[in-house]
Amino acid sequence: MPSHVPPAGAEQDLARAVEELKRELGEAHRREAATAEVLKVISRSAFDLQRVLDTLVESAAKLCEAEIANIWRPTGATYRLAASYGVTSLTKDWLAYKEYLAGVAYAPGRGSCVGRTLLERRAVQINDIRADPEYDQRGSLAGVRTMLGVPLLRDGTPIGVMILVCATVRPFTAKQIELIETFADQAVIAIENTRLFEAEQARTRELEVRTRELTESLQQQIATANVLKAISRLTFDLQPVLDTLLENATSLCDAESGLIWRFDGEVFRAVAAYGVQKELVDFWAQNPIRPGRGSVTGRAALERRTVHITDALGDSEYQLAESQRIGGYRTLLGVPMLREDVLIGVFGLQRYQVQPFTDKQIDLVTTFADQAVIAIENVRLFEEVQAKTHELSRSVAELQALGEVAQAVSSTLDLKVVLARILEHACAMSDAGSGAIYGFDESSGHFVLQAGHNMIEEHIAAVREHPIRLGESLIGQCAKQRRAMQIDDLTKTPAHPLYEMHLKAGVRALLAVPLINQDDVIGALIVRRKHGGVFIGETVALLEAFANQSAIALENAHLFEEIAQKSRELEIASQHKSQFVANMSHELRTPLAAILGYAELMQEGFYEPLGQKSLDALSRIRSNGKHLLGLINTVLDIAKIESGQFTLNMAEYDIESVVETVRSATESLAQNKKLTFKTEMAKPLPVGLGDEQRLTQVLLNLVGNAIKFTDVGEVRVTATAVNGHFNVSVIDTGPGIPPDQQARIFEQFHQVDSSNAKAKGGTGLGLAIAKQIVEMHGGRIWVESTLGKGSKFQMELPTRAPTK
């Protein structure tokens, strides 16, 4: 055999290699064809995601010879079936299985191929699920053995899983897995394209809606601007404004006609119409609308809110059949026009077809209704201003008269001057020749003449001869009924002595106004006119104002007299009290001095030697007597202060000497209570000018109080001189003073309201006297205290007290 001929075995290997290559080329061709088909579907159905997914799972199943292929997509926190392809040989009821799969949801986890793929975020192949210890067999199909899961990743985040299933244990090859990964990438692209397309579609729709809204808003703004322009240019010509409002509202809201109705308190009448047939306008003129449920206008008025009738023919309460027949309208809108909850009209629109108004259109009509209210209100205010201007022009003199009267009332307490001024203006402003003011005397029940204007002696004598009682004549009647009353013709009035006197004097008309103070009648004002006729309302109101001023004047005079009387009584009482206190103080001190003197002599053995018990009793007598003498002296000081007899003996003094005197007098008291007592003085201290004895009294009081109220700790006195002033402080570690009591303790007879203060005793006068003494020196005294931590009483005294 020639050496160049290959052996038979080699030829067979080469043939097998050629066949394998052909097979691989065929598979590659099929994969490329399937991939091309998928890409074609994706390109043609870029935004039909379901078709793309269905094509992908079908191609994947066929190319990889799998019985089932499906794609799972996230729905909330779990993944559900999005596309599926399978052969019927795997299960007897494929449709039932697809329904079962539709109800299954997977989450990341090791118990399923979907969950494991999500967990690992890479291709996961389970060669045999029956042999896999982690796989949950409960949810698997009976014929499933091998499974392949490939994640659909977008930027590393799973957005789905593609699953392939084989009925036999037949692991997928690397090329098949690579193919499925390619399909997974195509699925991601398709999903992303769809998402982007839907997002773009949403943005486009949003832009269209926004554009439409902006267009509508622009139209509304233009219409509103036109309305505002009309309001500003035609402020006091209401009709053009209402016509402009109605025309713009009808046009912008796609209505065929509109009406503005004004309410006169009983019925509604059309004051503006747009697009309404003349026949219907005439009908409304003859048939005004009343509030009620039978019409959209009446219903809006009744409910005080917007009323929308979708179809007048289908509304069971709508009753205006004749007007509907004439107008042919179907859909109705009524918006009430309210001014501070007061109904002034209704803004209405109509459509000939059943087409409800949108919320935006209703809001727009509401805005126009508000503008109509503003326009109507502007005109009303303008007319009111015009009327007020005329009224004010007419009453300038009246206001000036009232001002002068008020000034007279406030500037003087001379009742005759004030009442004369009031009467003068009252008669002048009411075109009356004469008048009078009476005061009511409750004790006698009569009206007493207080002032008169142009009253002759005969008239005054007649008033005194015929005193007026409550309910008698015009004055008594107006007071009894508490209102202004008038007689426009005296010749037609029943006879009365005063009326006869008026008629003789030529008086024909009377106007009387009661004077009332805090609901009590205190008098009356009357004016007389020599020509008959009714006093107009403005004149009556003016006279009532003058009556009020008269009442104030009378009450001021009464109060002033009461105050003066009380002041006189208080002054007399104060003098008597001060005199009594001074006398009693002197009377008490005389026998008390004798008691103290005899007690001292007895204690010293002047009469005879005494036992220890007697000596102790005498000591207590002397101690209490001295205390009583101190109280008497304190009361006498208060009496002198109140009577103005309290004076200072001014002389030069040494503040160190004052402190040392107080220390010597009180040191033993501190030692008895085991308190530390310190004095601290900055040296050198200047020589002061003042009453040394009184200043010693003040400091003695402060230190005595500090020792008395301090049970543990110390009492410290400090003295410095700064900027021409002595600063003296008494500091203790006592119980402290409540904040609300710190200012009041310097008042007479005031003590801190506590059981401790009551137990310590005292009159509550010492600090009041101390404050008076310090202030007479041109200084001030105050306290700083914290409950439980003690108090600090401080005096600030000029080193040279002012002398008078």
Coordinates of C-alpha atoms in Angstrom, one line a residue, residues 98-567:
K98 CA -50.3 28.9 32.1
E99 CA -53.1 30.1 34.4
Y100 CA -51.3 28.5 37.3
L101 CA -48.1 30.3 36.4
A102 CA -50.0 33.6 36.1
G103 CA -50.9 33.3 39.8
V104 CA -47.3 32.5 40.9
A105 CA -45.0 35.2 42.2
Y106 CA -41.3 34.8 42.9
A107 CA -38.9 36.8 45.2
P108 CA -35.1 36.6 45.4
G109 CA -34.2 33.3 47.1
R110 CA -32.6 29.9 46.7
G111 CA -35.8 27.8 46.4
S112 CA -36.6 28.6 42.8
C113 CA -34.7 29.1 39.6
V114 CA -36.2 32.6 39.2
G115 CA -35.3 33.6 42.8
R116 CA -31.8 32.1 42.6
T117 CA -31.1 34.0 39.3
L118 CA -32.3 37.2 40.9
L119 CA -30.2 36.6 44.0
E120 CA -27.0 35.8 42.1
R121 CA -27.6 38.3 39.2
R122 CA -26.0 35.8 36.7
A123 CA -27.0 32.8 34.6
V124 CA -28.0 30.0 36.8
Q125 CA -28.4 26.3 35.6
I126 CA -30.0 23.6 37.7
N127 CA -29.0 20.3 36.1
D128 CA -31.7 18.3 37.9
I129 CA -34.1 20.1 40.2
R130 CA -35.0 16.8 41.8
A131 CA -31.4 16.3 42.9
D132 CA -31.0 20.0 44.0
P133 CA -31.3 20.1 47.8
E134 CA -32.2 23.9 47.8
Y135 CA -35.0 23.7 45.2
D136 CA -38.6 23.9 46.5
Q137 CA -40.2 20.9 44.9
R138 CA -43.7 21.9 45.9
G139 CA -44.1 24.4 43.1
S140 CA -42.5 22.4 40.3
L141 CA -44.1 20.7 37.3
A142 CA -44.0 16.9 37.4
G143 CA -42.1 16.6 34.1
V144 CA -39.5 19.4 34.7
R145 CA -35.9 18.4 35.3
T146 CA -33.3 20.8 33.9
M147 CA -33.8 24.6 34.3
L148 CA -31.8 27.6 33.1
G149 CA -32.3 31.1 34.4
V150 CA -30.7 34.2 32.8
P151 CA -31.2 37.6 34.4
L152 CA -32.4 40.7 32.5
L153 CA -30.1 43.4 33.8
R154 CA -30.2 47.2 33.3
D155 CA -27.2 48.9 34.8
G156 CA -26.7 45.9 37.0
T157 CA -30.2 45.9 38.4
P158 CA -32.6 43.0 37.6
I159 CA -35.6 44.0 35.6
G160 CA -36.6 40.4 34.7
V161 CA -35.6 36.8 34.3
M162 CA -35.7 34.4 31.3
I163 CA -36.3 30.8 32.2
L164 CA -35.7 27.6 30.0
V165 CA -37.1 24.2 31.0
C166 CA -36.2 20.7 29.8
A167 CA -38.3 17.6 30.6
T168 CA -35.2 15.4 30.9
V169 CA -31.8 15.9 32.6
R170 CA -30.1 17.7 29.7
P171 CA -27.9 20.6 30.8
F172 CA -27.8 23.5 28.3
T173 CA -24.5 24.0 26.5
A174 CA -22.3 27.1 26.9
K175 CA -23.3 28.3 23.4
Q176 CA -27.0 27.9 24.3
I177 CA -26.5 29.8 27.5
E178 CA -24.6 32.5 25.5
L179 CA -27.5 32.7 23.1
I180 CA -30.0 33.0 25.9
E181 CA -27.9 35.8 27.4
T182 CA -28.0 37.6 24.0
F183 CA -31.8 37.2 24.0
A184 CA -31.9 38.5 27.5
D185 CA -29.9 41.6 26.4
Q186 CA -32.4 42.0 23.5
A187 CA -35.3 41.8 26.0
V188 CA -33.7 44.5 28.2
I189 CA -33.3 46.7 25.1
A190 CA -36.9 46.1 24.2
I191 CA -38.1 46.8 27.7
E192 CA -36.0 50.0 28.0
N193 CA -37.2 51.2 24.6
T194 CA -40.7 50.7 25.6
R195 CA -40.1 52.4 28.9
L196 CA -38.5 55.4 27.2
F197 CA -41.2 55.5 24.6
E198 CA -43.9 55.4 27.3
A199 CA -42.1 58.1 29.3
E200 CA -41.8 60.3 26.2
Q201 CA -45.5 59.7 25.4
A202 CA -46.4 60.7 29.0
R203 CA -44.3 63.8 28.7
T204 CA -45.9 64.6 25.4
R205 CA -49.3 64.2 26.8
E206 CA -48.3 66.2 29.8
L207 CA -47.0 68.9 27.6
E208 CA -50.2 68.9 25.5
V209 CA -52.3 69.2 28.7
R210 CA -50.0 71.9 30.0
T211 CA -50.2 73.8 26.7
R212 CA -53.9 73.5 26.7
E213 CA -54.1 74.7 30.2
L214 CA -51.7 77.6 29.5
T215 CA -53.8 78.5 26.5
E216 CA -57.0 78.5 28.5
S217 CA -55.2 80.4 31.3
L218 CA -54.0 83.0 28.8
Q219 CA -57.5 83.4 27.4
Q220 CA -58.9 83.7 30.9
Q221 CA -56.2 86.3 31.9
I222 CA -56.9 88.3 28.7
A223 CA -60.6 88.2 29.5
T224 CA -60.0 89.1 33.1
A225 CA -57.8 92.0 32.0
N226 CA -60.5 93.2 29.7
V227 CA -63.0 93.0 32.5
L228 CA -60.6 94.9 34.9
K229 CA -60.0 97.5 32.2
A230 CA -63.7 98.0 31.8
I231 CA -64.1 98.2 35.6
S232 CA -61.3 100.8 35.9
R233 CA -62.5 102.9 32.9
L234 CA -66.2 102.7 33.6
T235 CA -66.1 102.6 37.4
F236 CA -69.4 104.5 37.8
D237 CA -71.1 103.3 34.7
L238 CA -72.2 99.8 35.7
Q239 CA -73.9 98.5 32.6
P240 CA -70.9 98.3 30.3
V241 CA -69.0 96.4 33.0
L242 CA -71.7 93.8 33.4
D243 CA -72.0 93.4 29.6
T244 CA -68.3 92.9 29.3
L245 CA -68.2 90.3 32.1
L246 CA -71.1 88.4 30.6
E247 CA -69.8 88.3 27.1
N248 CA -66.3 87.1 28.2
A249 CA -67.8 84.4 30.5
T250 CA -70.1 83.1 27.8
S251 CA -67.4 82.9 25.2
L252 CA -64.7 81.4 27.4
C253 CA -67.0 78.7 28.8
D254 CA -68.4 77.7 25.4
A255 CA -71.9 78.7 26.4
E256 CA -74.6 80.0 24.0
S257 CA -76.1 82.6 26.3
G258 CA -75.8 84.2 29.7
L259 CA -77.7 86.5 32.1
I260 CA -76.8 88.5 35.2
W261 CA -79.7 88.8 37.6
R262 CA -80.0 91.5 40.4
F263 CA -81.9 90.7 43.6
D264 CA -84.1 93.5 45.0
G265 CA -85.0 91.6 48.2
E266 CA -88.0 89.8 46.7
V267 CA -87.4 88.9 43.1
F268 CA -84.6 88.6 40.5
R269 CA -84.6 90.8 37.4
A270 CA -82.2 90.5 34.5
V271 CA -79.9 93.5 34.3
A272 CA -77.5 92.1 31.6
A273 CA -78.0 89.5 28.8
Y274 CA -75.8 88.0 26.1
G275 CA -76.9 85.7 23.3
V276 CA -80.5 85.6 24.7
Q277 CA -83.5 85.7 22.3
K278 CA -85.5 89.0 22.6
E279 CA -88.6 86.9 23.2
L280 CA -87.0 85.3 26.2
V281 CA -85.7 88.7 27.5
D282 CA -89.3 90.1 27.3
F283 CA -90.6 87.0 29.0
W284 CA -88.2 87.5 31.9
A285 CA -89.2 91.1 32.2
Q286 CA -92.8 90.1 32.6
N287 CA -92.0 87.1 34.9
P288 CA -89.2 87.9 37.4
I289 CA -87.7 84.9 39.2
R290 CA -88.2 84.3 42.9
P291 CA -85.9 82.4 45.2
G292 CA -86.8 78.7 45.2
R293 CA -85.9 75.3 43.8
G294 CA -87.8 75.7 40.6
S295 CA -85.1 77.6 38.7
V296 CA -81.3 77.6 38.6
T297 CA -81.3 81.2 39.6
G298 CA -83.7 80.7 42.5
R299 CA -81.9 77.6 43.6
A300 CA -78.5 79.3 43.7
A301 CA -80.0 82.1 45.7
L302 CA -81.7 79.7 48.1
E303 CA -78.6 77.5 48.7
R304 CA -76.1 80.4 48.5
R305 CA -73.8 78.2 46.4
T306 CA -73.1 77.3 42.7
V307 CA -75.9 75.2 41.2
H308 CA -75.3 73.1 38.0
I309 CA -78.3 71.6 36.2
T310 CA -77.0 69.1 33.6
D311 CA -80.3 68.9 31.8
A312 CA -83.3 71.1 32.5
L313 CA -85.7 68.6 31.0
G314 CA -84.4 65.8 33.2
D315 CA -84.4 67.8 36.5
S316 CA -87.4 66.9 38.6
E317 CA -87.4 70.2 40.5
Y318 CA -87.0 72.5 37.5
Q319 CA -90.4 74.3 36.8
L320 CA -89.7 77.0 34.2
A321 CA -91.0 75.0 31.3
E322 CA -92.2 78.0 29.3
S323 CA -88.9 79.8 29.4
Q324 CA -87.1 76.6 28.5
R325 CA -89.4 76.2 25.5
I326 CA -88.7 79.7 24.3
G327 CA -84.9 79.6 25.0
G328 CA -84.3 76.0 24.1
Y329 CA -81.5 75.7 26.7
R330 CA -80.7 72.4 28.4
T331 CA -77.6 72.7 30.6
L332 CA -77.7 75.6 33.1
L333 CA -75.2 77.1 35.5
G334 CA -76.0 79.6 38.3
V335 CA -73.4 81.2 40.5
P336 CA -74.6 83.4 43.5
M337 CA -73.2 86.9 43.7
L338 CA -72.5 87.6 47.4
R339 CA -71.2 90.6 49.2
E340 CA -70.2 89.6 52.8
D341 CA -72.8 86.8 52.7
V342 CA -75.4 89.3 51.4
L343 CA -77.1 88.1 48.2
I344 CA -77.1 90.8 45.5
G345 CA -77.6 88.6 42.4
V346 CA -76.9 85.5 40.3
F347 CA -74.5 85.0 37.3
G348 CA -76.0 82.4 34.9
L349 CA -74.9 80.6 31.7
Q350 CA -76.9 78.3 29.4
R351 CA -76.1 75.7 26.8
Y352 CA -78.6 74.4 24.1
Q353 CA -77.2 70.9 24.3
V354 CA -76.7 68.6 27.3
Q355 CA -73.0 69.4 28.0
P356 CA -72.0 69.9 31.6
F357 CA -69.6 72.7 32.5
T358 CA -66.2 71.7 33.7
D359 CA -64.7 72.6 37.1
K360 CA -62.4 75.1 35.5
Q361 CA -65.3 76.7 33.7
I362 CA -67.3 76.9 36.9
D363 CA -64.2 78.5 38.7
L364 CA -64.0 81.0 35.9
V365 CA -67.6 82.0 36.1
T366 CA -67.2 82.3 39.9
T367 CA -64.3 84.7 39.3
F368 CA -66.5 86.7 36.9
A369 CA -69.3 86.7 39.4
D370 CA -66.9 88.1 42.0
Q371 CA -65.8 90.8 39.5
A372 CA -69.5 91.7 39.0
V373 CA -69.9 92.0 42.7
I374 CA -66.8 94.3 42.8
A375 CA -68.2 96.5 40.0
I376 CA -71.7 96.7 41.7
E377 CA -70.0 97.4 45.0
N378 CA -67.9 100.2 43.5
V379 CA -70.9 101.9 42.1
R380 CA -72.8 101.5 45.4
L381 CA -69.8 102.9 47.3
F382 CA -69.5 105.8 44.8
E383 CA -73.2 106.6 45.2
E384 CA -72.8 106.4 48.9
V385 CA -69.8 108.6 48.9
Q386 CA -71.7 111.1 46.8
A387 CA -74.6 111.1 49.2
K388 CA -72.3 111.2 52.2
T389 CA -70.4 114.1 50.7
H390 CA -73.7 116.0 50.2
E391 CA -74.7 115.1 53.8
L392 CA -71.3 116.1 55.2
S393 CA -71.3 119.4 53.3
R394 CA -74.7 120.1 54.9
S395 CA -73.6 119.1 58.4
V396 CA -70.2 120.8 58.6
A397 CA -71.7 123.5 60.7
E398 CA -73.3 120.9 62.9
L399 CA -70.0 119.1 63.5
Q400 CA -68.3 122.4 64.3
A401 CA -71.0 123.2 66.8
L402 CA -70.6 119.7 68.4
G403 CA -66.9 120.2 68.5
E404 CA -67.2 123.5 70.3
V405 CA -69.7 122.0 72.7
A406 CA -67.4 119.1 73.4
Q407 CA -64.5 121.4 74.0
A408 CA -66.6 123.4 76.4
V409 CA -67.6 120.2 78.3
S410 CA -64.0 119.1 78.5
S411 CA -62.4 122.4 79.3
T412 CA -64.5 123.7 82.1
L413 CA -66.5 122.5 85.1
D414 CA -68.6 125.6 85.1
L415 CA -72.0 124.1 84.5
K416 CA -73.7 127.4 83.6
V417 CA -71.1 128.2 80.9
V418 CA -71.3 124.7 79.4
L419 CA -75.1 124.5 79.3
A420 CA -75.4 128.0 77.9
R421 CA -73.0 127.1 75.0
I422 CA -75.0 123.9 74.3
L423 CA -78.3 125.7 74.2
E424 CA -76.9 128.4 72.0
H425 CA -75.8 125.9 69.3
A426 CA -78.8 123.7 69.7
C427 CA -81.2 126.5 69.1
A428 CA -79.1 127.8 66.1
M429 CA -78.8 124.4 64.4
S430 CA -82.5 123.5 64.9
D431 CA -83.8 126.9 63.7
A432 CA -85.3 127.4 67.1
G433 CA -85.6 130.8 68.8
S434 CA -85.3 129.6 72.4
G435 CA -84.7 126.5 74.5
A436 CA -83.9 125.2 77.9
I437 CA -82.1 122.4 79.7
Y438 CA -83.7 120.8 82.8
G439 CA -82.2 118.5 85.4
F440 CA -84.3 115.8 87.0
D441 CA -84.4 115.8 90.8
E442 CA -85.1 112.3 92.0
S443 CA -85.9 113.3 95.5
S444 CA -88.7 115.6 94.5
G445 CA -89.6 113.9 91.2
H446 CA -89.5 117.3 89.4
F447 CA -87.5 118.7 86.5
V448 CA -85.5 121.7 87.6
L449 CA -84.5 124.4 85.2
Q450 CA -80.7 124.4 84.8
A451 CA -80.2 126.8 81.8
G452 CA -82.3 128.7 79.4
H453 CA -81.7 130.5 76.0
N454 CA -83.8 133.6 75.2
M455 CA -86.2 132.8 78.0
I456 CA -88.0 135.8 79.4
E457 CA -88.6 136.3 83.1
E458 CA -92.3 135.5 82.7
H459 CA -91.4 132.1 81.2
I460 CA -88.9 131.3 84.0
A461 CA -91.6 132.3 86.6
A462 CA -94.1 130.0 84.9
V463 CA -91.7 127.1 85.0
R464 CA -91.1 127.6 88.7
E465 CA -94.9 128.0 89.3
H466 CA -95.7 124.8 87.4
P467 CA -93.0 122.2 88.2
I468 CA -92.8 119.5 85.6
R469 CA -93.1 115.9 86.7
L470 CA -92.1 112.7 84.9
G471 CA -94.8 112.0 82.2
E472 CA -96.2 115.5 82.3
S473 CA -95.9 117.9 79.3
L474 CA -93.5 117.2 76.4
I475 CA -90.5 117.2 78.7
G476 CA -91.9 114.7 81.2
Q477 CA -93.2 112.5 78.4
C478 CA -89.9 112.3 76.5
A479 CA -88.1 111.4 79.7
K480 CA -90.6 108.7 80.6
Q481 CA -90.4 107.1 77.2
R482 CA -86.7 107.7 76.9
R483 CA -86.9 109.0 73.3
A484 CA -87.1 112.3 71.4
M485 CA -90.6 113.6 71.1
Q486 CA -92.0 116.7 69.3
I487 CA -95.1 118.8 68.8
D488 CA -95.4 120.2 65.3
D489 CA -98.4 122.5 66.1
L490 CA -99.1 123.7 69.6
T491 CA -102.5 125.0 68.6
K492 CA -103.7 121.4 68.2
T493 CA -102.4 120.2 71.6
P494 CA -104.5 119.8 74.8
A495 CA -104.3 122.8 77.1
H496 CA -101.4 123.0 79.6
P497 CA -100.2 126.1 81.5
L498 CA -96.8 126.0 79.9
Y499 CA -98.2 125.4 76.4
E500 CA -100.5 128.5 76.9
M501 CA -97.5 130.5 77.9
H502 CA -95.6 129.3 74.8
L503 CA -98.5 130.2 72.5
K504 CA -98.6 133.7 74.0
A505 CA -94.9 134.0 73.2
G506 CA -95.5 133.0 69.6
V507 CA -94.1 129.4 69.9
R508 CA -95.7 126.9 67.5
A509 CA -93.4 123.8 67.6
L510 CA -91.5 122.0 70.3
L511 CA -88.8 119.3 70.3
A512 CA -87.7 117.6 73.5
V513 CA -84.9 115.1 74.0
P514 CA -84.2 113.1 77.2
L515 CA -80.8 113.4 79.0
I516 CA -79.7 109.8 79.9
N517 CA -76.7 108.7 81.8
Q518 CA -76.1 104.9 82.2
D519 CA -79.8 104.2 81.5
D520 CA -80.9 106.7 84.1
V521 CA -82.9 109.9 83.1
I522 CA -81.1 112.9 84.5
G523 CA -82.9 115.6 82.6
A524 CA -84.2 116.9 79.3
L525 CA -83.4 119.4 76.5
I526 CA -86.1 121.3 74.7
V527 CA -86.0 123.8 71.8
R528 CA -88.9 126.0 70.7
R529 CA -89.7 127.2 67.2
K530 CA -92.0 130.0 66.2
H531 CA -93.2 128.3 63.1
G532 CA -95.1 125.0 62.9
G533 CA -93.9 121.9 61.2
V534 CA -92.0 118.6 61.9
F535 CA -88.4 118.7 63.0
I536 CA -86.5 116.5 60.4
G537 CA -84.6 113.4 61.4
E538 CA -81.2 115.0 61.0
T539 CA -82.2 117.8 63.4
V540 CA -83.5 115.3 65.9
A541 CA -80.3 113.3 65.7
L542 CA -78.3 116.5 66.3
L543 CA -80.4 117.5 69.3
E544 CA -79.8 114.0 70.7
A545 CA -76.0 114.6 70.4
F546 CA -76.4 117.9 72.2
A547 CA -78.5 116.1 74.8
N548 CA -75.7 113.6 75.3
Q549 CA -73.2 116.4 75.8
S550 CA -75.6 118.0 78.3
A551 CA -75.9 114.7 80.2
I552 CA -72.1 114.5 80.3
A553 CA -71.9 118.1 81.6
L554 CA -74.5 117.5 84.3
E555 CA -72.9 114.2 85.3
N556 CA -69.4 115.8 85.4
A557 CA -70.8 118.6 87.6
H558 CA -72.4 116.0 89.9
L559 CA -69.3 113.9 90.1
F560 CA -67.1 116.9 90.7
E561 CA -69.3 118.0 93.5
E562 CA -69.3 114.5 95.0
I563 CA -65.5 114.4 94.7
A564 CA -65.1 117.8 96.2
Q565 CA -67.4 116.8 99.1
K566 CA -65.5 113.5 99.6
S567 CA -62.2 115.3 99.5

